[in-house]
Amino acid sequence: MAKQEKDLSVLFYDTLKDIYYAEKQILRALPKMAKAAQAEELRNAFLEHREQTQGHVERLDQVFELIDKPARGKTCDAINGIIAEGTEIGEDFKDTEALDPGLLAAAQAVEHYEISRYGTLKTWAGQLGLTKVVPLLEATLQEEKKTDDLLSKLAQSVNKKAAA
Amino acid sequence: MAKQEKDLSVLFYDTLKDIYYAEKQILRALPKMAKAAQAEELRNAFLEHREQTQGHVERLDQVFELIDKPARGKTCDAINGIIAEGTEIGEDFKDTEALDPGLLAAAQAVEHYEISRYGTLKTWAGQLGLTKVVPLLEATLQEEKKTDDLLSKLAQSVNKKAAA
């Protein structure tokens, strides 16, 4: 393996550990967000997304297996920061009409972080010739984008109530 | 103003302070990223985006004025985490062919954070009837999306070199 390729594969593995950690933190955060949510449709969306996130973790397990590396997480300051902001909003706006809009905003920040990471990882997997890995990352990327679209739609209806 | 509307306007102001802080941190990070970048096209992209970011801060100043509130930042753990990860990559992959791909990935994580925040703020501004604010947020949102697209294209060419 050329030096350059080795560098990129190290970065690929590092970033894989980053999103693996992030997905596990999201798995822990979603039930709390569902519990906090006021609107039933939002609560359901968070619970459904938790199921989906479980599937994303399993796909990452497959990716680690395909590149023959141990499945490990690496502390991701970015997702910790995003989740911490969501938790703060949950506390500051508890029992107010702005709670659901705030939770939705936090969830969309999470989705966008994931969209950027999976997009990057998919590009790198292609460049590294990891042909079996690409469709796994692509599948999750599409699901994250769909979830973000769904949350955008919910933001229109849930927030309308808040501003009414 | 109805209680609900007040809640959402408080959340709107809070989130405005969050992105104001984030933009200022990005202003400080971009010259460092430009200095670290190996490919000239990437260095130029970071420097051009710095100019653009200055414009985003000015638009936010206008928004604060329109809602008659002081322009203030509020520590944003999310952007600090994203920038910290980028800095770490810059150090870990210094002098390797994976440096530029790593910097690009960090920059795209920044863009996606901003896309999610400006999207949310624009929706809320509309719901709060802040008709003069909406186009300001929309203008920045479109610029962030365009920058993300440009970075995606650069990721294809810059990374190709890294994996070659």
JSON list of C-alpha atoms in Angstrom, two decimals, chain A residues 2-8 10-11 14-15 18 74-82 84-85 88-89 92-93 95-99 101-106 108-110 112-113 115-117 120 123-124 127-128 148 152 155-164, chain B residues 2-8 10-11 14-15 18 74-82 84-85 88-89 92-93 95-99 101-106 108-110 112-113 115-117 120 123-124 127-128 148 152 155-164:
[
{"chain": "A", "resi": 2, "resn": "ALA", "atom": "CA", "xyz": [1.40, 3.40, -0.99]},
{"chain": "A", "resi": 3, "resn": "LYS", "atom": "CA", "xyz": [2.11, 5.81, 1.86]},
{"chain": "A", "resi": 4, "resn": "GLN", "atom": "CA", "xyz": [-0.59, 8.18, 0.71]},
{"chain": "A", "resi": 5, "resn": "GLU", "atom": "CA", "xyz": [-3.20, 5.46, 0.64]},
{"chain": "A", "resi": 6, "resn": "LYS", "atom": "CA", "xyz": [-2.14, 4.36, 4.09]},
{"chain": "A", "resi": 7, "resn": "ASP", "atom": "CA", "xyz": [-2.60, 7.90, 5.41]},
{"chain": "A", "resi": 8, "resn": "LEU", "atom": "CA", "xyz": [-6.12, 8.12, 4.05]},
{"chain": "A", "resi": 10, "resn": "VAL", "atom": "CA", "xyz": [-5.82, 5.73, 8.85]},
{"chain": "A", "resi": 11, "resn": "LEU", "atom": "CA", "xyz": [-7.96, 8.87, 8.62]},
{"chain": "A", "resi": 14, "resn": "ASP", "atom": "CA", "xyz": [-10.27, 7.38, 12.78]},
{"chain": "A", "resi": 15, "resn": "THR", "atom": "CA", "xyz": [-13.40, 8.99, 11.39]},
{"chain": "A", "resi": 18, "resn": "ASP", "atom": "CA", "xyz": [-15.70, 9.09, 15.60]},
{"chain": "A", "resi": 74, "resn": "LYS", "atom": "CA", "xyz": [-13.36, 7.50, 19.89]},
{"chain": "A", "resi": 75, "resn": "THR", "atom": "CA", "xyz": [-14.63, 10.45, 21.91]},
{"chain": "A", "resi": 76, "resn": "CYS", "atom": "CA", "xyz": [-16.26, 12.90, 19.55]},
{"chain": "A", "resi": 77, "resn": "ASP", "atom": "CA", "xyz": [-16.31, 16.41, 21.02]},
{"chain": "A", "resi": 78, "resn": "ALA", "atom": "CA", "xyz": [-18.59, 17.60, 18.25]},
{"chain": "A", "resi": 79, "resn": "ILE", "atom": "CA", "xyz": [-21.49, 15.26, 19.02]},
{"chain": "A", "resi": 80, "resn": "ASN", "atom": "CA", "xyz": [-21.00, 15.76, 22.75]},
{"chain": "A", "resi": 81, "resn": "GLY", "atom": "CA", "xyz": [-21.31, 19.51, 22.20]},
{"chain": "A", "resi": 82, "resn": "ILE", "atom": "CA", "xyz": [-24.41, 19.15, 20.03]},
{"chain": "A", "resi": 84, "resn": "ALA", "atom": "CA", "xyz": [-25.14, 19.07, 25.45]},
{"chain": "A", "resi": 85, "resn": "GLU", "atom": "CA", "xyz": [-26.81, 22.01, 23.72]},
{"chain": "A", "resi": 88, "resn": "GLU", "atom": "CA", "xyz": [-29.60, 22.56, 27.91]},
{"chain": "A", "resi": 89, "resn": "ILE", "atom": "CA", "xyz": [-32.53, 23.60, 25.71]},
{"chain": "A", "resi": 92, "resn": "ASP", "atom": "CA", "xyz": [-34.21, 25.89, 29.87]},
{"chain": "A", "resi": 93, "resn": "PHE", "atom": "CA", "xyz": [-37.45, 25.56, 27.91]},
{"chain": "A", "resi": 95, "resn": "ASP", "atom": "CA", "xyz": [-42.88, 23.35, 30.20]},
{"chain": "A", "resi": 96, "resn": "THR", "atom": "CA", "xyz": [-42.83, 26.07, 27.54]},
{"chain": "A", "resi": 97, "resn": "GLU", "atom": "CA", "xyz": [-44.22, 26.03, 24.03]},
{"chain": "A", "resi": 98, "resn": "ALA", "atom": "CA", "xyz": [-40.70, 26.44, 22.68]},
{"chain": "A", "resi": 99, "resn": "LEU", "atom": "CA", "xyz": [-39.57, 23.07, 24.03]},
{"chain": "A", "resi": 101, "resn": "PRO", "atom": "CA", "xyz": [-39.06, 23.49, 18.48]},
{"chain": "A", "resi": 102, "resn": "GLY", "atom": "CA", "xyz": [-35.86, 23.49, 20.54]},
{"chain": "A", "resi": 103, "resn": "LEU", "atom": "CA", "xyz": [-35.66, 19.68, 20.64]},
{"chain": "A", "resi": 104, "resn": "LEU", "atom": "CA", "xyz": [-36.29, 19.58, 16.90]},
{"chain": "A", "resi": 105, "resn": "ALA", "atom": "CA", "xyz": [-33.48, 22.07, 16.28]},
{"chain": "A", "resi": 106, "resn": "ALA", "atom": "CA", "xyz": [-31.10, 19.94, 18.36]},
{"chain": "A", "resi": 108, "resn": "GLN", "atom": "CA", "xyz": [-31.52, 18.52, 13.14]},
{"chain": "A", "resi": 109, "resn": "ALA", "atom": "CA", "xyz": [-28.05, 19.63, 14.24]},
{"chain": "A", "resi": 110, "resn": "VAL", "atom": "CA", "xyz": [-27.35, 15.96, 15.06]},
{"chain": "A", "resi": 112, "resn": "HIS", "atom": "CA", "xyz": [-26.48, 17.40, 9.83]},
{"chain": "A", "resi": 113, "resn": "TYR", "atom": "CA", "xyz": [-23.38, 16.30, 11.72]},
{"chain": "A", "resi": 115, "resn": "ILE", "atom": "CA", "xyz": [-24.82, 13.74, 7.04]},
{"chain": "A", "resi": 116, "resn": "SER", "atom": "CA", "xyz": [-21.44, 15.47, 6.82]},
{"chain": "A", "resi": 117, "resn": "ARG", "atom": "CA", "xyz": [-19.59, 12.50, 8.35]},
{"chain": "A", "resi": 120, "resn": "THR", "atom": "CA", "xyz": [-17.09, 12.20, 3.83]},
{"chain": "A", "resi": 123, "resn": "THR", "atom": "CA", "xyz": [-16.21, 9.52, -0.58]},
{"chain": "A", "resi": 124, "resn": "TRP", "atom": "CA", "xyz": [-13.10, 8.17, 1.12]},
{"chain": "A", "resi": 127, "resn": "GLN", "atom": "CA", "xyz": [-11.27, 6.44, -3.16]},
{"chain": "A", "resi": 128, "resn": "LEU", "atom": "CA", "xyz": [-9.78, 3.63, -1.09]},
{"chain": "A", "resi": 148, "resn": "ASP", "atom": "CA", "xyz": [-33.66, 15.48, 8.41]},
{"chain": "A", "resi": 152, "resn": "SER", "atom": "CA", "xyz": [-37.96, 19.87, 8.80]},
{"chain": "A", "resi": 155, "resn": "ALA", "atom": "CA", "xyz": [-40.62, 21.82, 12.53]},
{"chain": "A", "resi": 156, "resn": "GLN", "atom": "CA", "xyz": [-43.22, 23.51, 10.34]},
{"chain": "A", "resi": 157, "resn": "SER", "atom": "CA", "xyz": [-46.20, 21.94, 12.11]},
{"chain": "A", "resi": 158, "resn": "VAL", "atom": "CA", "xyz": [-44.86, 21.76, 15.68]},
{"chain": "A", "resi": 159, "resn": "ASN", "atom": "CA", "xyz": [-43.46, 25.29, 15.58]},
{"chain": "A", "resi": 160, "resn": "LYS", "atom": "CA", "xyz": [-46.66, 26.66, 14.13]},
{"chain": "A", "resi": 161, "resn": "LYS", "atom": "CA", "xyz": [-48.30, 25.67, 17.38]},
{"chain": "A", "resi": 162, "resn": "ALA", "atom": "CA", "xyz": [-45.54, 27.38, 19.34]},
{"chain": "A", "resi": 163, "resn": "ALA", "atom": "CA", "xyz": [-45.90, 30.63, 17.43]},
{"chain": "A", "resi": 164, "resn": "ALA", "atom": "CA", "xyz": [-49.71, 30.52, 17.16]},
{"chain": "B", "resi": 2, "resn": "ALA", "atom": "CA", "xyz": [-48.85, 35.66, 23.63]},
{"chain": "B", "resi": 3, "resn": "LYS", "atom": "CA", "xyz": [-46.83, 33.55, 26.07]},
{"chain": "B", "resi": 4, "resn": "GLN", "atom": "CA", "xyz": [-46.10, 30.96, 23.37]},
{"chain": "B", "resi": 5, "resn": "GLU", "atom": "CA", "xyz": [-44.79, 33.54, 20.98]},
{"chain": "B", "resi": 6, "resn": "LYS", "atom": "CA", "xyz": [-42.62, 34.97, 23.73]},
{"chain": "B", "resi": 7, "resn": "ASP", "atom": "CA", "xyz": [-41.13, 31.53, 24.38]},
{"chain": "B", "resi": 8, "resn": "LEU", "atom": "CA", "xyz": [-40.23, 31.04, 20.75]},
{"chain": "B", "resi": 10, "resn": "VAL", "atom": "CA", "xyz": [-36.57, 33.83, 23.52]},
{"chain": "B", "resi": 11, "resn": "LEU", "atom": "CA", "xyz": [-35.39, 30.60, 21.89]},
{"chain": "B", "resi": 14, "resn": "ASP", "atom": "CA", "xyz": [-30.72, 32.32, 22.23]},
{"chain": "B", "resi": 15, "resn": "THR", "atom": "CA", "xyz": [-30.03, 30.46, 19.01]},
{"chain": "B", "resi": 18, "resn": "ASP", "atom": "CA", "xyz": [-25.25, 30.60, 19.51]},
{"chain": "B", "resi": 74, "resn": "LYS", "atom": "CA", "xyz": [-23.14, 32.63, 23.71]},
{"chain": "B", "resi": 75, "resn": "THR", "atom": "CA", "xyz": [-20.62, 29.82, 24.05]},
{"chain": "B", "resi": 76, "resn": "CYS", "atom": "CA", "xyz": [-21.53, 27.11, 21.57]},
{"chain": "B", "resi": 77, "resn": "ASP", "atom": "CA", "xyz": [-20.14, 23.73, 22.64]},
{"chain": "B", "resi": 78, "resn": "ALA", "atom": "CA", "xyz": [-21.06, 22.23, 19.30]},
{"chain": "B", "resi": 79, "resn": "ILE", "atom": "CA", "xyz": [-18.88, 24.49, 17.16]},
{"chain": "B", "resi": 80, "resn": "ASN", "atom": "CA", "xyz": [-16.08, 24.33, 19.72]},
{"chain": "B", "resi": 81, "resn": "GLY", "atom": "CA", "xyz": [-16.18, 20.53, 19.47]},
{"chain": "B", "resi": 82, "resn": "ILE", "atom": "CA", "xyz": [-16.22, 20.58, 15.66]},
{"chain": "B", "resi": 84, "resn": "ALA", "atom": "CA", "xyz": [-11.36, 21.08, 18.13]},
{"chain": "B", "resi": 85, "resn": "GLU", "atom": "CA", "xyz": [-11.69, 17.93, 16.01]},
{"chain": "B", "resi": 88, "resn": "GLU", "atom": "CA", "xyz": [-6.65, 17.60, 16.14]},
{"chain": "B", "resi": 89, "resn": "ILE", "atom": "CA", "xyz": [-6.74, 16.26, 12.57]},
{"chain": "B", "resi": 92, "resn": "ASP", "atom": "CA", "xyz": [-2.28, 14.24, 13.73]},
{"chain": "B", "resi": 93, "resn": "PHE", "atom": "CA", "xyz": [-2.04, 14.28, 9.93]},
{"chain": "B", "resi": 95, "resn": "ASP", "atom": "CA", "xyz": [2.83, 16.42, 6.59]},
{"chain": "B", "resi": 96, "resn": "THR", "atom": "CA", "xyz": [0.73, 13.51, 5.36]},
{"chain": "B", "resi": 97, "resn": "GLU", "atom": "CA", "xyz": [-1.38, 13.22, 2.23]},
{"chain": "B", "resi": 98, "resn": "ALA", "atom": "CA", "xyz": [-4.47, 12.84, 4.38]},
{"chain": "B", "resi": 99, "resn": "LEU", "atom": "CA", "xyz": [-4.15, 16.36, 5.80]},
{"chain": "B", "resi": 101, "resn": "PRO", "atom": "CA", "xyz": [-8.96, 15.50, 3.11]},
{"chain": "B", "resi": 102, "resn": "GLY", "atom": "CA", "xyz": [-9.09, 15.81, 6.91]},
{"chain": "B", "resi": 103, "resn": "LEU", "atom": "CA", "xyz": [-9.30, 19.62, 6.81]},
{"chain": "B", "resi": 104, "resn": "LEU", "atom": "CA", "xyz": [-12.03, 19.39, 4.18]},
{"chain": "B", "resi": 105, "resn": "ALA", "atom": "CA", "xyz": [-14.02, 16.97, 6.33]},
{"chain": "B", "resi": 106, "resn": "ALA", "atom": "CA", "xyz": [-13.76, 19.36, 9.29]},
{"chain": "B", "resi": 108, "resn": "GLN", "atom": "CA", "xyz": [-17.86, 20.34, 5.88]},
{"chain": "B", "resi": 109, "resn": "ALA", "atom": "CA", "xyz": [-18.88, 19.47, 9.44]},
{"chain": "B", "resi": 110, "resn": "VAL", "atom": "CA", "xyz": [-18.77, 23.22, 10.18]},
{"chain": "B", "resi": 112, "resn": "HIS", "atom": "CA", "xyz": [-23.50, 21.41, 8.06]},
{"chain": "B", "resi": 113, "resn": "TYR", "atom": "CA", "xyz": [-23.75, 22.78, 11.58]},
{"chain": "B", "resi": 115, "resn": "ILE", "atom": "CA", "xyz": [-26.89, 24.89, 7.55]},
{"chain": "B", "resi": 116, "resn": "SER", "atom": "CA", "xyz": [-28.92, 23.30, 10.34]},
{"chain": "B", "resi": 117, "resn": "ARG", "atom": "CA", "xyz": [-28.84, 26.46, 12.49]},
{"chain": "B", "resi": 120, "resn": "THR", "atom": "CA", "xyz": [-33.98, 26.49, 11.96]},
{"chain": "B", "resi": 123, "resn": "THR", "atom": "CA", "xyz": [-38.22, 28.84, 9.97]},
{"chain": "B", "resi": 124, "resn": "TRP", "atom": "CA", "xyz": [-38.65, 30.46, 13.38]},
{"chain": "B", "resi": 127, "resn": "GLN", "atom": "CA", "xyz": [-43.28, 31.90, 12.32]},
{"chain": "B", "resi": 128, "resn": "LEU", "atom": "CA", "xyz": [-42.55, 34.94, 14.47]},
{"chain": "B", "resi": 148, "resn": "ASP", "atom": "CA", "xyz": [-20.66, 22.89, 1.21]},
{"chain": "B", "resi": 152, "resn": "SER", "atom": "CA", "xyz": [-17.69, 18.38, -1.75]},
{"chain": "B", "resi": 155, "resn": "ALA", "atom": "CA", "xyz": [-13.02, 16.62, -1.67]},
{"chain": "B", "resi": 156, "resn": "GLN", "atom": "CA", "xyz": [-13.28, 14.65, -4.90]},
{"chain": "B", "resi": 157, "resn": "SER", "atom": "CA", "xyz": [-10.17, 16.23, -6.46]},
{"chain": "B", "resi": 158, "resn": "VAL", "atom": "CA", "xyz": [-8.04, 16.75, -3.36]},
{"chain": "B", "resi": 159, "resn": "ASN", "atom": "CA", "xyz": [-8.74, 13.29, -1.97]},
{"chain": "B", "resi": 160, "resn": "LYS", "atom": "CA", "xyz": [-8.06, 11.70, -5.31]},
{"chain": "B", "resi": 161, "resn": "LYS", "atom": "CA", "xyz": [-4.51, 12.87, -4.90]},
{"chain": "B", "resi": 162, "resn": "ALA", "atom": "CA", "xyz": [-4.38, 11.44, -1.39]},
{"chain": "B", "resi": 163, "resn": "ALA", "atom": "CA", "xyz": [-5.57, 8.02, -2.52]},
{"chain": "B", "resi": 164, "resn": "ALA", "atom": "CA", "xyz": [-3.62, 7.98, -5.79]}
]
